[in-house]
Coordinates of C-alpha atoms in Angstrom, one line a residue:
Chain A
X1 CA 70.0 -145.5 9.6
X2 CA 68.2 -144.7 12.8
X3 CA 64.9 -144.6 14.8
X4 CA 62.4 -142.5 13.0
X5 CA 60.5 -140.2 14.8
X6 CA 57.0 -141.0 15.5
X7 CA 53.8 -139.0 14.2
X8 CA 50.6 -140.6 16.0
X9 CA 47.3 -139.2 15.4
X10 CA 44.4 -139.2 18.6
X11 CA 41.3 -140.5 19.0
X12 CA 39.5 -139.0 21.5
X13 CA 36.9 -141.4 21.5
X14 CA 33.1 -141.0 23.7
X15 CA 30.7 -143.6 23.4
X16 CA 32.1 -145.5 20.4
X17 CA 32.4 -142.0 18.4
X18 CA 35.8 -140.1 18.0
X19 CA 35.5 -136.5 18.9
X20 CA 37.7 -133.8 19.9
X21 CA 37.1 -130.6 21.9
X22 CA 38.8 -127.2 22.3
X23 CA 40.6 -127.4 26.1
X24 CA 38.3 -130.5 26.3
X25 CA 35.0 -128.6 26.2
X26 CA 32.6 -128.2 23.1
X27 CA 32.8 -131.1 21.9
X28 CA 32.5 -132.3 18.2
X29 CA 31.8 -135.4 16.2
X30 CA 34.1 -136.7 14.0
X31 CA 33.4 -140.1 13.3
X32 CA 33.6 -143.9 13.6
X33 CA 37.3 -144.8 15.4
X34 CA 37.5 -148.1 13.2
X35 CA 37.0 -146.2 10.3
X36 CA 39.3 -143.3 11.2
X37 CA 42.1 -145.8 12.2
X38 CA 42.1 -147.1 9.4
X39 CA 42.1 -144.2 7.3
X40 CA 45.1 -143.2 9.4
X41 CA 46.7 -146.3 8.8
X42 CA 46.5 -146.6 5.1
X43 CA 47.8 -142.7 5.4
X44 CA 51.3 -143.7 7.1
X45 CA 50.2 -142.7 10.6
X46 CA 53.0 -144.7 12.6
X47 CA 50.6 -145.4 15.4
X48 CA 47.4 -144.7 17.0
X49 CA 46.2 -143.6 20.5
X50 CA 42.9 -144.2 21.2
X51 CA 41.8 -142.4 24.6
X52 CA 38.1 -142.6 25.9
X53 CA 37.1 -139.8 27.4
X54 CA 34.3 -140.8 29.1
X55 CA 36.1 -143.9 30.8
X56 CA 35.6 -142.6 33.8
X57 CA 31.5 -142.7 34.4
X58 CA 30.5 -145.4 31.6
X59 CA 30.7 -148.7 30.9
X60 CA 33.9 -150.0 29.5
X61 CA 32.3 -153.0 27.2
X62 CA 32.0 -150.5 24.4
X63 CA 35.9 -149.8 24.7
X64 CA 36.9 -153.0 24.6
X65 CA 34.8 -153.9 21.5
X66 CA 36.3 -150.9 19.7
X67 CA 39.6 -151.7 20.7
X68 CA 39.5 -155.2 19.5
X69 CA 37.8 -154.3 15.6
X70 CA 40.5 -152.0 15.3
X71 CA 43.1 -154.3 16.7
X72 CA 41.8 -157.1 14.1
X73 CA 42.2 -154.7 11.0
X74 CA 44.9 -151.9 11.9
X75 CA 48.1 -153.8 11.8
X76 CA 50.4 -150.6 13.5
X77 CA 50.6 -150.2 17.4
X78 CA 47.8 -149.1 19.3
X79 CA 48.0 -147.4 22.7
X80 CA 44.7 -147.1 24.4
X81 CA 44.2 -145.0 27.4
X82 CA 40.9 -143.2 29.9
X83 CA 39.8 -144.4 33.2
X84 CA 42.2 -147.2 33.6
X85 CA 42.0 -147.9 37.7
X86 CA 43.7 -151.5 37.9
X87 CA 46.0 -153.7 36.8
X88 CA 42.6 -155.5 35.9
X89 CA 41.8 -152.7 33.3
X90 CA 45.2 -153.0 32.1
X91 CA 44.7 -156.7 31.2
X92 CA 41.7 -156.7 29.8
X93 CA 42.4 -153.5 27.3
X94 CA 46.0 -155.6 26.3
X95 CA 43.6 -158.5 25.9
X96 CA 41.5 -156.8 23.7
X97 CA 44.2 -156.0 21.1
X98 CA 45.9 -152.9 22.4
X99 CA 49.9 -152.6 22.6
X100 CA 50.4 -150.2 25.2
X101 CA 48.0 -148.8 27.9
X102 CA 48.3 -145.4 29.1
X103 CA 47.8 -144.5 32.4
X104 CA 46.2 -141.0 33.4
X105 CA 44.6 -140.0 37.0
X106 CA 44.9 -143.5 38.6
X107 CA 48.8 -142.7 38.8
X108 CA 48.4 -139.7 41.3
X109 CA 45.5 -141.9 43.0
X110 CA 47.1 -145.0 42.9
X111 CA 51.0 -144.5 42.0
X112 CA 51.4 -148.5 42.9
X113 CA 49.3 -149.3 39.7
X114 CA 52.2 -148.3 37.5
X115 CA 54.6 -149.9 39.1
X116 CA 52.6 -153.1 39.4
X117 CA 51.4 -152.9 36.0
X118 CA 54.7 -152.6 34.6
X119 CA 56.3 -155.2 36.5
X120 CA 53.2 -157.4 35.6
X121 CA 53.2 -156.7 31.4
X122 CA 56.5 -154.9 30.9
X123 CA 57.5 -151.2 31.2
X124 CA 57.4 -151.0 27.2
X125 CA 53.3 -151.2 27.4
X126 CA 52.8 -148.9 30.3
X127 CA 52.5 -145.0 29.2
X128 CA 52.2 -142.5 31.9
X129 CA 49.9 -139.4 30.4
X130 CA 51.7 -136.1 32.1
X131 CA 49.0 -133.7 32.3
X132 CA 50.4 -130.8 33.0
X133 CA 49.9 -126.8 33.1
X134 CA 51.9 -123.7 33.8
X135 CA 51.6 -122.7 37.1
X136 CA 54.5 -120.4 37.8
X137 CA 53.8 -116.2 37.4
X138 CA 55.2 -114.4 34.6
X139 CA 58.5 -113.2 36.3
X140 CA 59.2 -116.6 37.9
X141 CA 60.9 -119.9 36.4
X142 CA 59.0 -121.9 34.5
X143 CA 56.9 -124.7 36.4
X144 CA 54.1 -127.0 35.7
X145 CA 51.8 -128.4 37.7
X146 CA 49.9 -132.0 37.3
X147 CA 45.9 -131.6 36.5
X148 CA 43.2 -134.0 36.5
X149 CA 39.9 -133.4 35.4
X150 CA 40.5 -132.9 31.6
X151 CA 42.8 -130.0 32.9
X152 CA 40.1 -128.5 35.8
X153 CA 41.7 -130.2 39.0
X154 CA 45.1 -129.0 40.5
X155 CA 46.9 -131.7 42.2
X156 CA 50.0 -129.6 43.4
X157 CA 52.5 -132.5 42.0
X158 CA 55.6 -130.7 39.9
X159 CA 55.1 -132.2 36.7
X160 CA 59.5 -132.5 36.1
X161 CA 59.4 -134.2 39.3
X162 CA 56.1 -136.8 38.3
X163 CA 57.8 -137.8 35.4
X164 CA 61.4 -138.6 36.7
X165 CA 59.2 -140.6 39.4
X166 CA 56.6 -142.5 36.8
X167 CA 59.7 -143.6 34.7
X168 CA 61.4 -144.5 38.2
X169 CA 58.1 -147.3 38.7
X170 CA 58.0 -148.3 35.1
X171 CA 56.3 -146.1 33.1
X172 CA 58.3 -147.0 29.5
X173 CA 56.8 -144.0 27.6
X174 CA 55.6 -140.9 28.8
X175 CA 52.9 -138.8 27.1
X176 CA 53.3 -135.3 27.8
X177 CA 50.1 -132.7 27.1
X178 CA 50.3 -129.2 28.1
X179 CA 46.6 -128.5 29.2
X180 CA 47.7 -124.6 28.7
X181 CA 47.7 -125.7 24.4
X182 CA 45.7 -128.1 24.4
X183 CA 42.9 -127.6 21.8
X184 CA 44.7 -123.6 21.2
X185 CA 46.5 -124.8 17.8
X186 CA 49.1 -122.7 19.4
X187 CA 51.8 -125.2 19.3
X188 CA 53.7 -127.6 21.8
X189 CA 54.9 -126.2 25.1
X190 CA 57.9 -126.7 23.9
X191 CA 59.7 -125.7 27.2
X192 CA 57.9 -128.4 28.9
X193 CA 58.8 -131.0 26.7
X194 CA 62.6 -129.6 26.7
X195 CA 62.7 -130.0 30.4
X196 CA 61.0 -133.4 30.9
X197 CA 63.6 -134.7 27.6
X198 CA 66.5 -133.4 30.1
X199 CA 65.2 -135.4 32.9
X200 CA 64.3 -139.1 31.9
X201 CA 65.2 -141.6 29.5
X202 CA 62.0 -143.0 28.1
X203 CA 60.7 -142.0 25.1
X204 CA 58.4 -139.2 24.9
X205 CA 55.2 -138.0 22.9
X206 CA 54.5 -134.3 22.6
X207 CA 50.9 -133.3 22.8
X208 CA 48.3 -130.4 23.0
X209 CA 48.4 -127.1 20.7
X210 CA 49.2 -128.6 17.3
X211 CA 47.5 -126.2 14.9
X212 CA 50.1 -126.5 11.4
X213 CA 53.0 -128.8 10.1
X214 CA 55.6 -126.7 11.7
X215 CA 54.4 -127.5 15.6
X216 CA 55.2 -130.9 14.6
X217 CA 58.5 -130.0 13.4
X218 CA 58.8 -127.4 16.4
X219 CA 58.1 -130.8 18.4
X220 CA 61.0 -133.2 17.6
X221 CA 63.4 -130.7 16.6
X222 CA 63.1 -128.0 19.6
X223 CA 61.2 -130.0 22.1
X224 CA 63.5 -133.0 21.5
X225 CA 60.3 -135.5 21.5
X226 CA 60.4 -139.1 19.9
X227 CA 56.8 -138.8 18.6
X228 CA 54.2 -136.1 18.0
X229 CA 50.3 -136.5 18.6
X230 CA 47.8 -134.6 17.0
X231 CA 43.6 -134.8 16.6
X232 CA 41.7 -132.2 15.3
X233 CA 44.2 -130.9 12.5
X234 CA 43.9 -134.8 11.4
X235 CA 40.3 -135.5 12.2
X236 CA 39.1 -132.5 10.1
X237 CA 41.0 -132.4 6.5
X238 CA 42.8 -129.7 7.2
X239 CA 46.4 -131.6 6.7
X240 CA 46.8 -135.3 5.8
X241 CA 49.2 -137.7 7.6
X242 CA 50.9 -137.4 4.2
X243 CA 51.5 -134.1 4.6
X244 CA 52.7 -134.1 8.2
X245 CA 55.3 -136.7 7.4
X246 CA 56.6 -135.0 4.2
X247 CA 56.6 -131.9 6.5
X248 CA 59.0 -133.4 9.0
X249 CA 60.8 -135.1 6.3
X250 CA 61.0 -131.7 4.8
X251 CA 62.8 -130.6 7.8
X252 CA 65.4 -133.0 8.2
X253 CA 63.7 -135.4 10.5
X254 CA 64.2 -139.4 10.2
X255 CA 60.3 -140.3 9.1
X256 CA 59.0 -143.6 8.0
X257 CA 57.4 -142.8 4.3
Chain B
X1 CA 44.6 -175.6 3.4
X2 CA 47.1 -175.6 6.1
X3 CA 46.8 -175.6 9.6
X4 CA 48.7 -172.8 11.3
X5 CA 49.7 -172.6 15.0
X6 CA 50.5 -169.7 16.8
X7 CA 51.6 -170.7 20.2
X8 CA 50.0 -169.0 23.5
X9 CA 51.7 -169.8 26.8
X10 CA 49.5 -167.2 28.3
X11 CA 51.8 -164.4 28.1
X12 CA 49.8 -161.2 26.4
X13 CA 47.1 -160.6 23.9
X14 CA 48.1 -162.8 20.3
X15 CA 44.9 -161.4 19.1
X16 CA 46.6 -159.1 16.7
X17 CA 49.2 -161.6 15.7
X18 CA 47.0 -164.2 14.7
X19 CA 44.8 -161.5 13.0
X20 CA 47.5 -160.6 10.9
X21 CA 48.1 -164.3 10.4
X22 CA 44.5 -164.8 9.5
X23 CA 44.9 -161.7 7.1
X24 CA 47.7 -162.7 4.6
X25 CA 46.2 -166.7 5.0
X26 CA 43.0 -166.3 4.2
X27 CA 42.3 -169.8 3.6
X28 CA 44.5 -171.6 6.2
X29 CA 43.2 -172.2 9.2
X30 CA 44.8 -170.3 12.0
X31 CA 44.6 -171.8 16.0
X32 CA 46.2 -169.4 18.7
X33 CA 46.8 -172.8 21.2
X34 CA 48.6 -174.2 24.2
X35 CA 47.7 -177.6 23.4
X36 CA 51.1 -179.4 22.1
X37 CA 48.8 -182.3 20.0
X38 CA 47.8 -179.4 17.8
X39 CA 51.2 -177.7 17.6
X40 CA 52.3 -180.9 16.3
X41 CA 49.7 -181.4 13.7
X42 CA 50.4 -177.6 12.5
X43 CA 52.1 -177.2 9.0
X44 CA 53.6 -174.1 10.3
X45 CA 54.1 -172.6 13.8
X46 CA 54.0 -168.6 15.3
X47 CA 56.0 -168.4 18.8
X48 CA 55.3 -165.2 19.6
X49 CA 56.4 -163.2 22.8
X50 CA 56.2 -160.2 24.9
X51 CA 56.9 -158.7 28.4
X52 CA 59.5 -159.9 30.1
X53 CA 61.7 -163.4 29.2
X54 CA 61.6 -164.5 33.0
X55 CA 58.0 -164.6 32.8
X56 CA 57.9 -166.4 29.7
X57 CA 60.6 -168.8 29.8
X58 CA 58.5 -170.3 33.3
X59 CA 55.2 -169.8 31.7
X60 CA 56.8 -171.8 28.4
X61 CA 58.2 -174.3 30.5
X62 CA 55.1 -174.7 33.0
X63 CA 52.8 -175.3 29.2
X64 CA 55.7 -178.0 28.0
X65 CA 55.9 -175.4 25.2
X66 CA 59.9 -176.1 25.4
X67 CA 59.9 -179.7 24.9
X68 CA 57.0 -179.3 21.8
X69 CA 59.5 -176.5 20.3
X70 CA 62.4 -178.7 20.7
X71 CA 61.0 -181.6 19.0
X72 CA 59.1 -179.2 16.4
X73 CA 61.3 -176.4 15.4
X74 CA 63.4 -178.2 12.8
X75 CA 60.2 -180.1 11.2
X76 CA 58.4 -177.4 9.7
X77 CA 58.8 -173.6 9.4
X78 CA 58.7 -171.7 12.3
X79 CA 58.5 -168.2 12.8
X80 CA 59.7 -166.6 16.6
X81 CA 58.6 -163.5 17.4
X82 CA 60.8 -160.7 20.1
X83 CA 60.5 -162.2 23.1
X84 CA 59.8 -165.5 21.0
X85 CA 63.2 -165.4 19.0
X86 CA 65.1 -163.8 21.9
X87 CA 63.8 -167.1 24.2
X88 CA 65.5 -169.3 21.6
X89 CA 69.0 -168.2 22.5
X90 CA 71.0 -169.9 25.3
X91 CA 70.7 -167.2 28.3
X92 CA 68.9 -163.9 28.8
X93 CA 70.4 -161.2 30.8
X94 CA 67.0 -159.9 31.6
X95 CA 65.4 -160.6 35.2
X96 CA 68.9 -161.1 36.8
X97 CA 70.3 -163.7 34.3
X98 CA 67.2 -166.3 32.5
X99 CA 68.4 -169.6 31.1
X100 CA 66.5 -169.9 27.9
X101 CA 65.8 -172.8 25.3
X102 CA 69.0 -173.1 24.2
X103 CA 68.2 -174.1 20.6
X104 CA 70.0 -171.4 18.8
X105 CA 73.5 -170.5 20.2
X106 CA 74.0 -166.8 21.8
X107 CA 72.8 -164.3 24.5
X108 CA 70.5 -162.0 25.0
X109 CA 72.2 -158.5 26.2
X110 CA 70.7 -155.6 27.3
X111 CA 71.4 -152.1 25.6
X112 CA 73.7 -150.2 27.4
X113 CA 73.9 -146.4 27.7
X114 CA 74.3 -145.7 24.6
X115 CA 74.8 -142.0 22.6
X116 CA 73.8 -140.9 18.9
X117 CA 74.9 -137.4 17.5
X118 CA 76.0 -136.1 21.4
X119 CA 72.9 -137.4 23.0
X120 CA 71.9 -140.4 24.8
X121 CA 69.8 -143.1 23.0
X122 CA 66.5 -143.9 25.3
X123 CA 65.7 -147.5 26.0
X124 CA 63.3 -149.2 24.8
X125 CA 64.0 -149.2 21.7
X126 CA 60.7 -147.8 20.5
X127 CA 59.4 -147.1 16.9
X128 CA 60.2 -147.9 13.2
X129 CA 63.9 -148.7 12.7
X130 CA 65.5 -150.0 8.9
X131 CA 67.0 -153.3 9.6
X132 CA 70.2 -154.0 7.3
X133 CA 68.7 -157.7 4.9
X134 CA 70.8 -160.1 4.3
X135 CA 69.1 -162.3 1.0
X136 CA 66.3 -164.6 2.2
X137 CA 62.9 -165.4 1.0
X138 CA 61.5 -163.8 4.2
X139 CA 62.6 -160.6 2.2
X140 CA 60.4 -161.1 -1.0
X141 CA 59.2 -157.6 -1.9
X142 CA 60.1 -155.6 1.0
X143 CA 62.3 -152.7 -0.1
X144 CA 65.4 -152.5 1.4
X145 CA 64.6 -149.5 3.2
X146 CA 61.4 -150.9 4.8
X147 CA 60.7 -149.7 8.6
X148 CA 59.8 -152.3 11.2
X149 CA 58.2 -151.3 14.9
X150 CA 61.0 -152.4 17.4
X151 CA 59.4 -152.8 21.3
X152 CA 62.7 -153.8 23.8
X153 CA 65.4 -153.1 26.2
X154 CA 67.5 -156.5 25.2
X155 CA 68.9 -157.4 21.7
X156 CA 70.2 -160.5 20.7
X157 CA 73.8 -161.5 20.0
X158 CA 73.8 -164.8 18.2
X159 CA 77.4 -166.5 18.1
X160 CA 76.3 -168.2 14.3
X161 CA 77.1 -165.4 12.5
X162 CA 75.6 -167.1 8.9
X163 CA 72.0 -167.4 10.7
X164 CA 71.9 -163.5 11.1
X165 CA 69.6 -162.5 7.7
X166 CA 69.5 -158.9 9.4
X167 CA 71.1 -156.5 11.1
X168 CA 69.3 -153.7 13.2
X169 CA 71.1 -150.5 14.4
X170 CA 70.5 -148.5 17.4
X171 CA 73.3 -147.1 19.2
X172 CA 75.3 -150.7 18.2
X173 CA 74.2 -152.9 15.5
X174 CA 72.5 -155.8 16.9
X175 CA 70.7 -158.7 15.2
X176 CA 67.3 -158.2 14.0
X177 CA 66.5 -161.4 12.3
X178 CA 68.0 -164.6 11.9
X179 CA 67.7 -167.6 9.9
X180 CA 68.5 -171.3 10.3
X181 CA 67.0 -173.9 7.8
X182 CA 63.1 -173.6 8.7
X183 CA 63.7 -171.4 11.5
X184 CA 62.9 -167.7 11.5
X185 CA 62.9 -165.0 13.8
X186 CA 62.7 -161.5 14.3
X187 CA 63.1 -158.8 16.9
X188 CA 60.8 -156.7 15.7
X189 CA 56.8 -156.8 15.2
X190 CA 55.7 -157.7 12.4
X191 CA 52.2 -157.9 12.9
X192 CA 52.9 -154.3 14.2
X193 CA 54.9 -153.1 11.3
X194 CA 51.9 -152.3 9.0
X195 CA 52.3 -153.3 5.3
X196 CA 55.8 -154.3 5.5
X197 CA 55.0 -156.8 7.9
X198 CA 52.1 -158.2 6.8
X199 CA 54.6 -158.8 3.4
X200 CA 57.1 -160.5 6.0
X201 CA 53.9 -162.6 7.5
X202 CA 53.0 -163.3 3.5
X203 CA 56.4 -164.6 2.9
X204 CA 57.0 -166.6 5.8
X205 CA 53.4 -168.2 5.1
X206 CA 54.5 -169.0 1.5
X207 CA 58.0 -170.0 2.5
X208 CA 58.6 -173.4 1.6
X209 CA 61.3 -173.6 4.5
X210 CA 64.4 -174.0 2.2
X211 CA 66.7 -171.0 1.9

């Protein structure tokens, strides 16, 4: 008996619609997020992250009504995340029905919010979202920078070192995208993940590049992550959350079935 | 119809566990409340609980939650939730050293470091973990093997040995639920724990309070 690992399908979600674009850009429609979730749900998924993408210039009432009918109907935890600012935002998305809250941009801004937030509602509902992209030249070591922006703004903070520090404040999950994979279906960095595994002890989500069964697999078993997150190969048919468990059941992981 | 409280002491969002409440009791009335004249006119009571037990043994104490619990617990079947079940114990270890109800006998210990095939277990303990049933009716139709979503750095230790109804295992084995005549509770979610739990809600809602 132990822990399974955790396979969590994202909804990247823009005024009330889920939608997923390649490296963030071109964006396409793939539904209604209460019906999705749901779907998921009934499917096995273990969890579901729900991140609005637009957060940042609209309104947040349609969030929080989104949050709550899926909250009301999806009995499985529900991390919510996009253009959370305060420990105000925090509240009211927890208050709405959401588990955990994840924490993106106003970390580098505002690296007080995660402490405050955590000390305020428990590190196990604060994720940090690691945003982070190669920066380091083909001949030298390997070394990731933190982005903003959906991946367009450099912040020069050393994403190893960003993590060890968000975990240090609170942060009692981190989820880890490389912006190199994101939307690539290239797989996981798995480097990446390796490296920030070594260096905290919170439990970590792979995420950005999943494009077949075995990048999940490739996640837990090389990248040593406790849970995998993947959109597109979800959203559009082309595996089932069936499938992606049996996959990493397949492969000797610990899944719930 | 039956009147079911789920106690808020304004700790967190109970939204989803009254919803799931609501869900396998579709024709009891369920009140998410503070107020202790209703939790004493309830047939059955919720004590849910997250965040941390410092927080929520003043914010229990500041509603007169602990007296109503006290007086309540034995009279009809009550089901405490994580923080909920851990607060039941005699003393919490979280947030220096917490004093808490007292009303079942044990602590509250944190997980140490801890190591599992050569590497070190991360805390929380976060995800779906089997938890080890002992016979109960709060197991009716729950496979053995069933998954429940675990959400916490401190486990409980109860010293009554016959009121543990199941074990969890992470790192060391720890107690997951317990049992003592109407009482229940549980260290996991199960208004988190998708089909499983709603089954676990189901039973505790039929559950006549008699083992």
């Amino acid at each position: 008996m132990s822990l399974a690992k955790r396979l969590i399908p994202c909804l990247d979600v823009e005024n009330g619609r889920v939608v997923k674009g390649v490296n963030f850009v071109d964006i396409r429609d793939a539904g209604c997020p209460l019906e999705i979730a749901r779907r998921y749900n009934e499917a096995g998924a273990d969890e579901i992250t729900f991140l609005d993408i637009t957060a940042t210039h609209e309104g947040r009432d349609t969030t929080y009504k989104t949050v709550e009918a899926i909250a009301s109907e999806v009995f499985i935890p529900l991390t919510v995340g996009g253009g959370v600012r305060s420990v105000d935002d925090v509240r009211a998305l927890l208050h709405s029905g959401a588990d955990k809250v994840s924490i993106n941009s106003a970390a580098i801004t505002n690296p007080d919010l995660v402490s405050d937030a955590a000390a305020k509602f428990g590190n196990q509902c604060i994720v940090v979202a690691i945003d982070a992209k190669r920066v380091s030249g083909a001949n030298e070591p390997a070394r990731w920078e933190i982005f903003t922006h959906g991946g367009r703004k450099a912040t020069g903070i050393d994403a190893l070192k960003w993590s060890v520090e968000m975990t240090a404040r609170g942060a009692g999950e981190l989820l880890v995208t490389s912006m190199d994979r994101d939307g690539t279906k290239n797989g996981f960095d798995l480097e990446l993940m390796t490296k920030i595994n070594e260096l905290v002890s919170v439990p970590t989500i792979a995420s950005g590049g999943v494009g077949n069964l075995q990048h999940l697999v490739d996640g837990v078993q090389k990248g040593g992550a406790d849970a995998v997150l993947a959109a597109s190969i979800f959203h559009f048919g082309e595996f089932t959350i069936a499938e992606a468990k049996q996959a990493m059941a397949n492969a000797g992981i610990e899944v719930r079935l | 119809m039956d009147r079911i409280a789920v106690i808020d002491y304004g700790m967190g969002n109970l939204h989803s566990a009254a919803k799931a409440v609501q869900k396998v009791a579709p024709n009891d009335e369920v009140v998410v409340t503070s107020d202790v004249s209703v939790i004493e006119s309830a047939d059955r009571i919720f004590f849910p609980g997250v965040g941390a037990i410092g927080d929520c043994m003043k914010a229990i104490r500041e509603a007169g939650i602990d007296r109503v619990l006290a007086d309540q617990i034995y009279q009809k079947p009550t089901f405490g939730i994580c923080v909920g079940m851990q607060s039941l114990f005699d003393h919490s270890e979280e947030s220096g050293g917490v004093d808490a109800l007292g009303i079942l006998p044990g602590q509250v210990l944190k997980f140490g470091a801890m190591h599992e095939h050569g590497k070190p277990l991360k805390v929380p303990h976060m995800g779906w973990n089997q938890v080890t049933q002992v016979e109960h009716p709060i197991w009716h139709n729950i496979r053995p093997d069933a998954r429940f979503y675990f959400v916490h750095s401190y486990y409980v230790n109860a010293l009554d040995r016959d009121s543990v109804f199941g074990k969890g295992h992470y790192g060391i084995e720890f107690d997951a639920l317990v049992a003592v005549e109407n009482l229940v509770a549980c260290q996991f979610h199960p208004e988190k724990s998708g089909n499983d739990g709603l089954q676990l809600i189901k039973n505790f809602v039929d559950w006549n309070g008699q083992c």
